[in-house]
Short mmCIF file of C-alpha atoms and ligand atoms in Angstrom, two decimals:
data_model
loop_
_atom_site.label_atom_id
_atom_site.label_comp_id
_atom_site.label_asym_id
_atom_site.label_seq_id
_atom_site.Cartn_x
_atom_site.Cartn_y
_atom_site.Cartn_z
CA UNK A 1 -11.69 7.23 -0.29
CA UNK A 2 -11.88 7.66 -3.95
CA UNK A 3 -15.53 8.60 -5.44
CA UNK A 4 -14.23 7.08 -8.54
CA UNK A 5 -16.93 3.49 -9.25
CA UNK A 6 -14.85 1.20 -10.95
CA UNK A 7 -15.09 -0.22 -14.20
CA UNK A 8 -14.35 -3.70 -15.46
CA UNK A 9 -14.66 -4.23 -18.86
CA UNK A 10 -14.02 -7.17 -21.40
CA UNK A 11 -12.16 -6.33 -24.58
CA UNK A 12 -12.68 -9.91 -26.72
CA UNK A 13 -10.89 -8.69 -30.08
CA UNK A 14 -11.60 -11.00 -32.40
CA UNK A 15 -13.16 -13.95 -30.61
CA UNK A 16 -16.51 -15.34 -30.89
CA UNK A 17 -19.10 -15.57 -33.25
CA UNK A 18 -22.92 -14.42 -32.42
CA UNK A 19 -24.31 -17.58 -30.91
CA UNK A 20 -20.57 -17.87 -28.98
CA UNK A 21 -21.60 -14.67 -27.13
CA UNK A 22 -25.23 -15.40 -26.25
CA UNK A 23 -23.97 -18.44 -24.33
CA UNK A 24 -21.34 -16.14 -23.13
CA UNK A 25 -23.68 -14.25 -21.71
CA UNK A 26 -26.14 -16.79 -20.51
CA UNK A 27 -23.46 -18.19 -18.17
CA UNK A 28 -22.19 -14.83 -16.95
CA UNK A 29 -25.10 -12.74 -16.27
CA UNK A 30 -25.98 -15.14 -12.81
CA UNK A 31 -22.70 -14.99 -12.17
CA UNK A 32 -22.72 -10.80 -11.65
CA UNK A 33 -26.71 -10.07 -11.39
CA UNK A 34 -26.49 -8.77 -7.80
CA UNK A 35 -22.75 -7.30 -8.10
CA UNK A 36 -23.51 -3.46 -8.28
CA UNK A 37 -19.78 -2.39 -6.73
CA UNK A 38 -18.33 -2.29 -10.21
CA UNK A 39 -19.31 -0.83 -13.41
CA UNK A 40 -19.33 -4.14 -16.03
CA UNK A 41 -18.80 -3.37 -20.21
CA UNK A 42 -18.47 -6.13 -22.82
CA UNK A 43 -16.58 -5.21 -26.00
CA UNK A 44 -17.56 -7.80 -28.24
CA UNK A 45 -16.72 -7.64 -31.99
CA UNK A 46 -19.48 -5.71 -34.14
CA UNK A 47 -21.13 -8.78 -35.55
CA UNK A 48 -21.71 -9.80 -31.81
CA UNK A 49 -23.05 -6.62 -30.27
CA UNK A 50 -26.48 -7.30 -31.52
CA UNK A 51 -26.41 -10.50 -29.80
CA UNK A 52 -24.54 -9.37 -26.37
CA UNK A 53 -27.53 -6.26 -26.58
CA UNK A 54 -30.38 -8.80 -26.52
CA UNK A 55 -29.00 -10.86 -23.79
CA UNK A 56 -27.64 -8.27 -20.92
CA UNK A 57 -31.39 -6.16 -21.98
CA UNK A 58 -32.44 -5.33 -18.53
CA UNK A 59 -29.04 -5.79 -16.81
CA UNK A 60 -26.53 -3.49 -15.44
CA UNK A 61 -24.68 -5.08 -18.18
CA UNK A 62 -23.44 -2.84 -20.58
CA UNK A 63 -21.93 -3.21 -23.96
CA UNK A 64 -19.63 -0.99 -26.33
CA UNK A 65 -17.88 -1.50 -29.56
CA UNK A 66 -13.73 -2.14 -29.83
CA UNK A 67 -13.14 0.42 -32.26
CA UNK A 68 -15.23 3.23 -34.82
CA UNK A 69 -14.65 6.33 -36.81
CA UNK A 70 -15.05 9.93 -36.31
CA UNK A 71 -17.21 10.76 -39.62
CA UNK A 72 -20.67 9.48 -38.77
CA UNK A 73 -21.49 8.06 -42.00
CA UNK A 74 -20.15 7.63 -46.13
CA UNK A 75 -17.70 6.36 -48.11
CA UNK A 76 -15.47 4.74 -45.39
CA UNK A 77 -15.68 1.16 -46.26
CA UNK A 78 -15.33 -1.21 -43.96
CA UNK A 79 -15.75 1.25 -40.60
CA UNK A 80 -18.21 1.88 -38.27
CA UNK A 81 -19.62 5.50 -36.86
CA UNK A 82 -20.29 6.58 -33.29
CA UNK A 83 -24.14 6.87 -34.74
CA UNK A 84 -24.20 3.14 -35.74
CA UNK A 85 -22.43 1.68 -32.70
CA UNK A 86 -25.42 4.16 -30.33
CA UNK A 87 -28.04 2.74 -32.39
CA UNK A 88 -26.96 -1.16 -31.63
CA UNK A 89 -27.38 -0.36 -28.08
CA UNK A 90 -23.99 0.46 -26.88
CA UNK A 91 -23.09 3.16 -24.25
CA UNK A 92 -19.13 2.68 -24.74
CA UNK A 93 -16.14 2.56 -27.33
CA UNK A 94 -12.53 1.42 -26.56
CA UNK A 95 -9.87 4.12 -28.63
CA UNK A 96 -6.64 3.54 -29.56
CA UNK A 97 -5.90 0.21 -28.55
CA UNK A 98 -2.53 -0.45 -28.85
CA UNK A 99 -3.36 -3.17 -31.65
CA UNK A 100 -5.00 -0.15 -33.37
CA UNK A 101 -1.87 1.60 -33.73
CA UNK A 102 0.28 -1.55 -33.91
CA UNK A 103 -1.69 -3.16 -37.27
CA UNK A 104 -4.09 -0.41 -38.39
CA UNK A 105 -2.22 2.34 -38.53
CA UNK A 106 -3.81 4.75 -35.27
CA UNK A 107 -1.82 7.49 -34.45
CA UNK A 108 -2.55 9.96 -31.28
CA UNK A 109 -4.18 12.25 -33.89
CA UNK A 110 -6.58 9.63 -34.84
CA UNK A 111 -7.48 8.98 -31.18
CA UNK A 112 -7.82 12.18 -30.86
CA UNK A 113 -10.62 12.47 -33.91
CA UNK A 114 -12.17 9.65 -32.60
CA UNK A 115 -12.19 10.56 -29.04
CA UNK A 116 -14.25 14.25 -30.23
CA UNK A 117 -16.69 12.15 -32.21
CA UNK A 118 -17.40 9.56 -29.34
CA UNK A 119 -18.07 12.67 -26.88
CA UNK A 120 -20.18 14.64 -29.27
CA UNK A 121 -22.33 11.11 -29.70
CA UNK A 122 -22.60 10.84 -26.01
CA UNK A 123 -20.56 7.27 -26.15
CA UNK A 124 -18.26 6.68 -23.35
CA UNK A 125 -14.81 6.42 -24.81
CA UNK A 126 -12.32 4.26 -23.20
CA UNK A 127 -8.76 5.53 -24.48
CA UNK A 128 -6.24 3.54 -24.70
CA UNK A 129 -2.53 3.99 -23.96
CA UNK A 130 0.66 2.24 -22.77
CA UNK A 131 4.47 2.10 -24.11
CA UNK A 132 6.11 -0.89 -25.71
CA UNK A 133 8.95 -3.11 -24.21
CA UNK A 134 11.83 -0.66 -25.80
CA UNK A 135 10.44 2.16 -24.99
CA UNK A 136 9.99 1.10 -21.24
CA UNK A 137 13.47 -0.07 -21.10
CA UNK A 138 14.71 2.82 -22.95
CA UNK A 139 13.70 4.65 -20.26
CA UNK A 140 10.50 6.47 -22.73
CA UNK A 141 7.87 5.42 -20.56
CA UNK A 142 7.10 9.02 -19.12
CA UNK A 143 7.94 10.76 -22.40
CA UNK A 144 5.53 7.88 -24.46
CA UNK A 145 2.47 8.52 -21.54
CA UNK A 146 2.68 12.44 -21.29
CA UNK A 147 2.33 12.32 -25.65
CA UNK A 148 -0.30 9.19 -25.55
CA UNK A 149 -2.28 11.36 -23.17
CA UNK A 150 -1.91 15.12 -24.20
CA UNK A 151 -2.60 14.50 -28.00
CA UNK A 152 -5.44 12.34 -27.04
CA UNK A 153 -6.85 14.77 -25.22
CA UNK A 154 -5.74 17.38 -27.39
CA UNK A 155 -8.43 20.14 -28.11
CA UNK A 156 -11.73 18.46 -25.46
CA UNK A 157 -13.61 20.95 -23.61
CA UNK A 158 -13.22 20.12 -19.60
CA UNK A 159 -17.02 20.34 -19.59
CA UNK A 160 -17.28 17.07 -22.49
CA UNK A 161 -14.84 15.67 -20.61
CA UNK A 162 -16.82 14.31 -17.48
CA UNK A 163 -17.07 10.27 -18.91
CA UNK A 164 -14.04 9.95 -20.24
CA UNK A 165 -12.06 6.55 -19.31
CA UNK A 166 -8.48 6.05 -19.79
CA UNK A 167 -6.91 2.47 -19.97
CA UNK A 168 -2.82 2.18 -19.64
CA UNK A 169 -2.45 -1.23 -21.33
CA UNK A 170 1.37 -1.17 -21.10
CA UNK A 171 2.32 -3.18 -24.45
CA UNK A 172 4.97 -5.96 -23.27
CA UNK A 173 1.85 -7.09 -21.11
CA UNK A 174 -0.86 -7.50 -23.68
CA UNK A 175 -1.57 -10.98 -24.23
CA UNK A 176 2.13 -11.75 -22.81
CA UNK A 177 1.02 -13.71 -19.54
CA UNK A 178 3.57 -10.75 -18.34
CA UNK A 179 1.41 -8.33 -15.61
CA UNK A 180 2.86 -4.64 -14.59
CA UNK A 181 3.43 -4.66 -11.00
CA UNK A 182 0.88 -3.14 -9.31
CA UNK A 183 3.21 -0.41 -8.17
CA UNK A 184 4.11 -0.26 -11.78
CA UNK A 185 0.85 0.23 -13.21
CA UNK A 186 -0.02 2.82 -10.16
CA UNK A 187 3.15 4.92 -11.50
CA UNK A 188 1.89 5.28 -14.59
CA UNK A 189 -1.22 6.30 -13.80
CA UNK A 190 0.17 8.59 -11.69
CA UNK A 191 1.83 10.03 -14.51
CA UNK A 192 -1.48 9.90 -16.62
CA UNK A 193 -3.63 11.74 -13.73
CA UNK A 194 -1.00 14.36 -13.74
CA UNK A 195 -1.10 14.79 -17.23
CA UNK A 196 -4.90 14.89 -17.40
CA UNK A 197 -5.00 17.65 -14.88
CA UNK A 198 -2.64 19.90 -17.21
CA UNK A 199 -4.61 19.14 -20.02
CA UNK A 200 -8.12 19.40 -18.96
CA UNK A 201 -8.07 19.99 -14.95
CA UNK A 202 -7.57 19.13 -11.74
CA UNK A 203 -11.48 18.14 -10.86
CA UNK A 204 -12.02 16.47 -13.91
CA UNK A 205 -8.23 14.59 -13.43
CA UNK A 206 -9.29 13.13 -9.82
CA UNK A 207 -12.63 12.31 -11.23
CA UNK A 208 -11.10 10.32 -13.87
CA UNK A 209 -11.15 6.98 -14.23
CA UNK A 210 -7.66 5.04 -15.53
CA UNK A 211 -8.06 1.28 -15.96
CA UNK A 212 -4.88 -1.22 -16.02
CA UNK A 213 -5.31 -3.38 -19.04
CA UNK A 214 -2.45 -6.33 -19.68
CA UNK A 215 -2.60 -9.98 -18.48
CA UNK A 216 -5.13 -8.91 -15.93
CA UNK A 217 -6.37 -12.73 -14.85
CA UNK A 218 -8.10 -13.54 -11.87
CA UNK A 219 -4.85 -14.51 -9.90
CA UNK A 220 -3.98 -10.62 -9.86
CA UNK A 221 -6.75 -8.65 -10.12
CA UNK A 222 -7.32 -8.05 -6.25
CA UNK A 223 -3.69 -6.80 -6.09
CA UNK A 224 -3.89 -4.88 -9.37
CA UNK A 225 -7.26 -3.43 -7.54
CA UNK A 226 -6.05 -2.87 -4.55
CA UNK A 227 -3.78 0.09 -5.23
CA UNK A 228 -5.82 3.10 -5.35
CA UNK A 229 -4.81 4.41 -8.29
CA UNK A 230 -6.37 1.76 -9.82
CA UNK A 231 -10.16 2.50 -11.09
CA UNK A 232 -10.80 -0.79 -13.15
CA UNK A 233 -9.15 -3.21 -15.75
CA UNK A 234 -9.65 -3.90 -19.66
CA UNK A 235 -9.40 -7.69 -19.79
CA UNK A 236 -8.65 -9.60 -22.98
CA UNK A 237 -8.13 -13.14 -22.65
CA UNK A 238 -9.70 -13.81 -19.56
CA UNK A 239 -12.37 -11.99 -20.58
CA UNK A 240 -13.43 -15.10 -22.76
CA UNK A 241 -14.55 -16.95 -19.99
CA UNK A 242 -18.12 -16.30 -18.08
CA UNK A 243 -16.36 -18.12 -14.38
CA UNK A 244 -12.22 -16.26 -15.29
CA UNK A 245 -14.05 -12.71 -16.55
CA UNK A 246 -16.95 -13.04 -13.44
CA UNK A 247 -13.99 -13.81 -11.00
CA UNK A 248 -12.22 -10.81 -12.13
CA UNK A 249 -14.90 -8.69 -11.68
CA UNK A 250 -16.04 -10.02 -8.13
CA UNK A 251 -11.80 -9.24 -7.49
P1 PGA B 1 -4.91 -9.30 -22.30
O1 PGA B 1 -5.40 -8.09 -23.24
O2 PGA B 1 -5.75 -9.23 -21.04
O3 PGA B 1 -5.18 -10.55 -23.10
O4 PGA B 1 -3.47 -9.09 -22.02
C1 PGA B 1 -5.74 -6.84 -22.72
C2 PGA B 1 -6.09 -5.91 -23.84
O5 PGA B 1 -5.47 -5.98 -24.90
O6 PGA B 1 -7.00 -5.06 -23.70
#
């Protein structure tokens, strides 16, 4: 039996405005106030985290940012620091989503900044990483997840290492309607737990917890969670919805 709690968390990109997530949150927090089985984040844009903060205050609700910086503050206009994000209120920060890299330019060095900053603020960085469509049917898909995960991880001390949270968001499934297999999704983890324990080690790689992000909706996450390799999701879409996001995380 895995010791690993697992974590659900909602990655809303850019969707909702400030009053859009307090009634977000005013229909979802009945829906989960007794559910302690899971771990529960909600990544709402910046301009929302003040008002997801005030309304999950109290819960076992918590909230984290969809992107920062690693310098904590200056000339960077436009970005947020792992100091700013803390002193909203959030405990988490999703890296390297594969939008990131696709539009803004991330690279596996960048994650890997931003993965020392998060750790050094004490936020709990959820790092993502997944192939594309040719890559996976190029036959990359180990090559692209042994990279993804070693330069990620590339230089953090075993000992900083503890919270880290990986998400494999395979990139033909984001947003696609198109979900990894389960037995899909538990290869690749497989390959990212592996990896882990080569980078940092074998404790801290069992201990680990690797989400599947991509399409998760309520129809699949039971059979997504099922597999034991599987220690959460990172929901998009149906992460909009208080009853589709609640149902996922009662799975
Ligand atoms: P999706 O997005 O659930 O809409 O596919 C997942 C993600 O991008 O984190």
């Amino acid at each position: 039996m895995s010791t690993r709690k697992p974590l659900i968390a909602a990655n809303w990109k850019m969707y909702k405005t400030p009053s859009q997530s307090s009634e977000f949150v005013t229909a979802f927090l009945p829906l989960v106030q007794h559910h302690t089985r899971d771990e529960i984040v909600l990544c709402p844009p910046f301009v929302d985290i003040a008002a997801v903060v005030a309304g999950t205050r109290g819960s076992h609700i918590h909230v984290g940012g969809q992107n920062m910086i690693w310098q904590e503050e200056g000339a960077f206009t436009g970005e947020i620091s792992a100091p700013m994000l803390l002193a909203c209120g959030c405990s988490h920060v999703i890296l390297g989503h594969s939008e990131r890299r696709q539009f803004f330019g991330e690279t596996d060095e960048t994650v890997n900044k931003k993965l020392h900053a998060a750790l050094k603020h004490k936020l709990t960085p959820i790092v993502c990483v997944g192939e594309l469509l040719a890559e996976r049917e190029s036959g990359k898909t180990e090559e692209v997840l042994l990279r993804q995960t070693s330069k990620g991880l590339a230089g953090v001390a075993p000992d900083l290492a503890q919270s880290i949270v990986i998400a494999y968001e395979p990139v033909w499934a984001i947003g696609t309607g198109k979900t990894a297999t389960p037995e899909m999704a538990a290869e690749a983890h497989r390959i990212i737990r592996e990896q882990v324990a080569r980078s940092l080690n074998r404790d801290i790689a069992d201990k680990m917890r690797i989400l599947y992000g991509g399409s998760v909706k309520p129809e699949n996450a039971s059979a997504l969670m099922s597999q034991k390799e599987i220690d959460g999701a990172l929901v998009g879409g149906a992460s909009l919805d208080p009853q589709s996001f609640s149902k996922i995380v009662l799975y």
